[in-house]
């Protein structure tokens, strides 16, 4: 290029740069001195709507977390019941168990504990010994009611169902 063309272009570029930097400084100082305009009623309404939407979204997120926490036990129950061994055990429990033997055994355990408790109560005269006898005979009856008699009379189906119930309880 010729030097005659380059010099005017350089002059114009320096002039443009000086004008833009000077105008930028003038514009900022002029804007800094003016107070911001007061928010209009429409701006305030829009801001209120945004705030209420944000609050609503936060509440929805909290409810979603609570529902997920509440769904965990149900999911554990469904996983435990969906097991084929448990389903087969439930079917065996209803169709192959000897229910009359089970109920007579339960009645026998109840009568045994009542006789044992009455014999222990007649032997002791002190209040705390009677209370202790009531406590451990109640524990014995609960053991007979929920563990010993069903395991003997029902057998394997009861064991599988009890294990699945324990696993579901532990997963909660």
Short mmCIF file of C-alpha atoms in Angstrom, two decimals:
data_model
loop_
_atom_site.label_atom_id
_atom_site.label_comp_id
_atom_site.label_asym_id
_atom_site.label_seq_id
_atom_site.Cartn_x
_atom_site.Cartn_y
_atom_site.Cartn_z
CA UNK A 1 0.00 0.00 0.00
CA UNK A 2 0.96 3.56 -0.53
CA UNK A 3 1.99 5.72 2.43
CA UNK A 4 -0.51 8.38 1.40
CA UNK A 5 -3.44 6.00 2.06
CA UNK A 6 -2.06 4.52 5.28
CA UNK A 7 -1.58 7.83 7.09
CA UNK A 8 -5.22 8.98 6.78
CA UNK A 9 -6.43 5.52 7.86
CA UNK A 10 -4.19 5.64 10.93
CA UNK A 11 -5.41 9.11 11.76
CA UNK A 12 -9.03 8.05 11.44
CA UNK A 13 -8.51 4.96 13.62
CA UNK A 14 -6.79 7.03 16.36
CA UNK A 15 -9.53 9.63 16.17
CA UNK A 16 -12.22 6.96 16.41
CA UNK A 17 -10.50 5.33 19.39
CA UNK A 18 -10.12 8.68 21.17
CA UNK A 19 -13.75 9.63 20.57
CA UNK A 20 -15.14 6.29 21.74
CA UNK A 21 -13.02 6.25 24.89
CA UNK A 22 -13.94 9.84 25.64
CA UNK A 23 -17.61 9.22 25.05
CA UNK A 24 -17.50 6.11 27.18
CA UNK A 25 -16.07 8.10 30.06
CA UNK A 26 -18.63 10.85 29.63
CA UNK A 27 -21.49 8.38 29.48
CA UNK A 28 -20.49 6.56 32.64
CA UNK A 29 -19.99 9.68 34.67
CA UNK A 30 -23.33 11.02 33.54
CA UNK A 31 -25.11 7.75 34.39
CA UNK A 32 -23.42 7.44 37.77
CA UNK A 33 -24.73 10.83 38.90
CA UNK A 34 -28.37 10.09 38.04
CA UNK A 35 -30.34 8.06 40.60
CA UNK A 36 -31.95 4.90 39.27
CA UNK A 37 -35.58 5.30 38.31
CA UNK A 38 -38.05 3.97 40.90
CA UNK A 39 -39.51 0.57 40.09
CA UNK A 40 -42.90 0.75 38.54
CA UNK A 41 -45.91 -1.16 39.81
CA UNK A 42 -45.57 -3.56 36.91
CA UNK A 43 -41.92 -4.29 37.78
CA UNK A 44 -42.90 -4.90 41.40
CA UNK A 45 -45.69 -7.26 40.35
CA UNK A 46 -43.34 -9.17 38.07
CA UNK A 47 -40.77 -9.47 40.88
CA UNK A 48 -43.46 -10.69 43.31
CA UNK A 49 -44.54 -13.33 40.78
CA UNK A 50 -40.94 -14.47 40.32
CA UNK A 51 -40.46 -14.72 44.10
CA UNK A 52 -43.67 -16.69 44.57
CA UNK A 53 -42.72 -19.04 41.73
CA UNK A 54 -39.30 -19.62 43.28
CA UNK A 55 -40.90 -20.34 46.63
CA UNK A 56 -43.39 -22.70 44.96
CA UNK A 57 -40.61 -24.56 43.17
CA UNK A 58 -38.72 -24.94 46.45
CA UNK A 59 -41.82 -26.39 48.11
CA UNK A 60 -42.30 -28.79 45.19
CA UNK A 61 -38.69 -29.96 45.54
CA UNK A 62 -39.14 -30.50 49.29
CA UNK A 63 -42.33 -32.49 48.70
CA UNK A 64 -40.59 -34.55 46.02
CA UNK A 65 -37.79 -35.44 48.47
CA UNK A 66 -40.33 -36.39 51.15
CA UNK A 67 -42.26 -38.58 48.71
CA UNK A 68 -39.07 -40.32 47.63
CA UNK A 69 -38.25 -41.03 51.28
CA UNK A 70 -41.77 -42.35 51.86
CA UNK A 71 -41.55 -44.57 48.76
CA UNK A 72 -38.41 -46.42 49.93
CA UNK A 73 -40.21 -48.71 52.40
CA UNK A 74 -42.88 -49.53 49.82
CA UNK A 75 -40.19 -50.36 47.26
CA UNK A 76 -38.46 -52.62 49.81
CA UNK A 77 -41.74 -54.40 50.54
CA UNK A 78 -42.40 -54.92 46.85
CA UNK A 79 -38.88 -56.28 46.33
CA UNK A 80 -39.32 -58.69 49.24
CA UNK A 81 -42.72 -59.90 48.12
CA UNK A 82 -41.66 -60.24 44.48
CA UNK A 83 -39.13 -62.93 45.44
CA UNK A 84 -40.20 -66.31 44.04
CA UNK A 85 -39.24 -68.18 47.22
CA UNK A 86 -41.46 -65.91 49.31
CA UNK A 87 -44.37 -66.25 46.89
CA UNK A 88 -44.01 -70.04 46.96
CA UNK A 89 -43.81 -69.97 50.77
CA UNK A 90 -47.02 -67.91 50.98
CA UNK A 91 -48.75 -70.37 48.66
CA UNK A 92 -47.51 -73.31 50.76
CA UNK A 93 -48.59 -71.54 53.94
CA UNK A 94 -52.18 -71.28 52.77
CA UNK A 95 -52.50 -74.62 51.00
CA UNK A 96 -50.19 -77.13 52.66
CA UNK A 97 -50.10 -76.09 56.32
CA UNK A 98 -51.78 -78.06 59.08
CA UNK A 99 -53.89 -75.27 60.55
CA UNK A 100 -55.77 -77.30 63.17
CA UNK A 101 -52.45 -78.49 64.63
CA UNK A 102 -51.19 -74.89 64.62
CA UNK A 103 -54.23 -73.52 66.49
CA UNK A 104 -54.27 -76.35 69.05
CA UNK A 105 -50.54 -75.78 69.64
CA UNK A 106 -51.16 -72.08 70.17
CA UNK A 107 -53.90 -72.86 72.68
CA UNK A 108 -51.60 -75.32 74.47
CA UNK A 109 -48.82 -72.71 74.68
CA UNK A 110 -51.27 -70.18 76.09
CA UNK A 111 -52.52 -72.60 78.75
CA UNK A 112 -48.95 -73.62 79.62
CA UNK A 113 -47.93 -70.00 80.19
CA UNK A 114 -51.08 -69.27 82.24
CA UNK A 115 -50.40 -72.30 84.49
CA UNK A 116 -46.71 -71.40 84.84
CA UNK A 117 -47.53 -67.79 85.67
CA UNK A 118 -50.16 -68.70 88.26
CA UNK A 119 -47.78 -71.20 89.90
CA UNK A 120 -45.00 -68.57 90.05
CA UNK A 121 -47.39 -65.95 91.43
CA UNK A 122 -48.50 -68.28 94.22
CA UNK A 123 -44.90 -68.99 95.28
CA UNK A 124 -43.74 -65.38 95.62
CA UNK A 125 -45.03 -62.78 98.06
CA UNK A 126 -42.84 -59.85 97.07
CA UNK A 127 -44.04 -57.31 94.52
CA UNK A 128 -40.89 -57.10 92.40
CA UNK A 129 -40.55 -60.88 92.17
CA UNK A 130 -44.13 -61.10 90.92
CA UNK A 131 -43.41 -58.32 88.43
CA UNK A 132 -40.29 -60.16 87.26
CA UNK A 133 -42.27 -63.42 86.90
CA UNK A 134 -44.89 -61.59 84.82
CA UNK A 135 -42.22 -60.08 82.63
CA UNK A 136 -40.30 -63.20 81.77
CA UNK A 137 -43.40 -65.35 81.33
CA UNK A 138 -44.77 -62.74 78.91
CA UNK A 139 -41.48 -62.93 76.99
CA UNK A 140 -41.73 -66.71 76.99
CA UNK A 141 -45.31 -66.57 75.69
CA UNK A 142 -44.34 -64.17 72.89
CA UNK A 143 -41.47 -66.46 71.92
CA UNK A 144 -43.81 -69.46 71.85
CA UNK A 145 -46.48 -67.48 69.97
CA UNK A 146 -44.29 -66.05 67.20
CA UNK A 147 -41.29 -68.38 66.92
CA UNK A 148 -41.48 -71.84 68.45
CA UNK A 149 -45.03 -72.97 67.66
CA UNK A 150 -45.09 -71.68 64.04
CA UNK A 151 -41.64 -73.13 63.33
CA UNK A 152 -42.67 -76.54 64.62
CA UNK A 153 -46.17 -76.70 63.15
CA UNK A 154 -45.77 -74.74 59.88
CA UNK A 155 -42.07 -75.19 59.25
CA UNK A 156 -40.16 -73.98 56.19
CA UNK A 157 -42.82 -71.64 54.70
CA UNK A 158 -43.00 -69.73 57.99
CA UNK A 159 -39.22 -69.49 58.16
CA UNK A 160 -38.99 -68.06 54.63
CA UNK A 161 -41.76 -65.52 55.25
CA UNK A 162 -40.26 -64.47 58.59
CA UNK A 163 -36.82 -64.06 56.98
CA UNK A 164 -38.29 -61.94 54.17
CA UNK A 165 -40.15 -59.78 56.72
CA UNK A 166 -36.93 -59.35 58.70
CA UNK A 167 -35.00 -58.38 55.55
CA UNK A 168 -37.67 -55.83 54.63
CA UNK A 169 -37.55 -54.41 58.15
CA UNK A 170 -33.76 -54.15 58.06
CA UNK A 171 -33.84 -52.39 54.67
CA UNK A 172 -36.09 -49.60 55.98
#
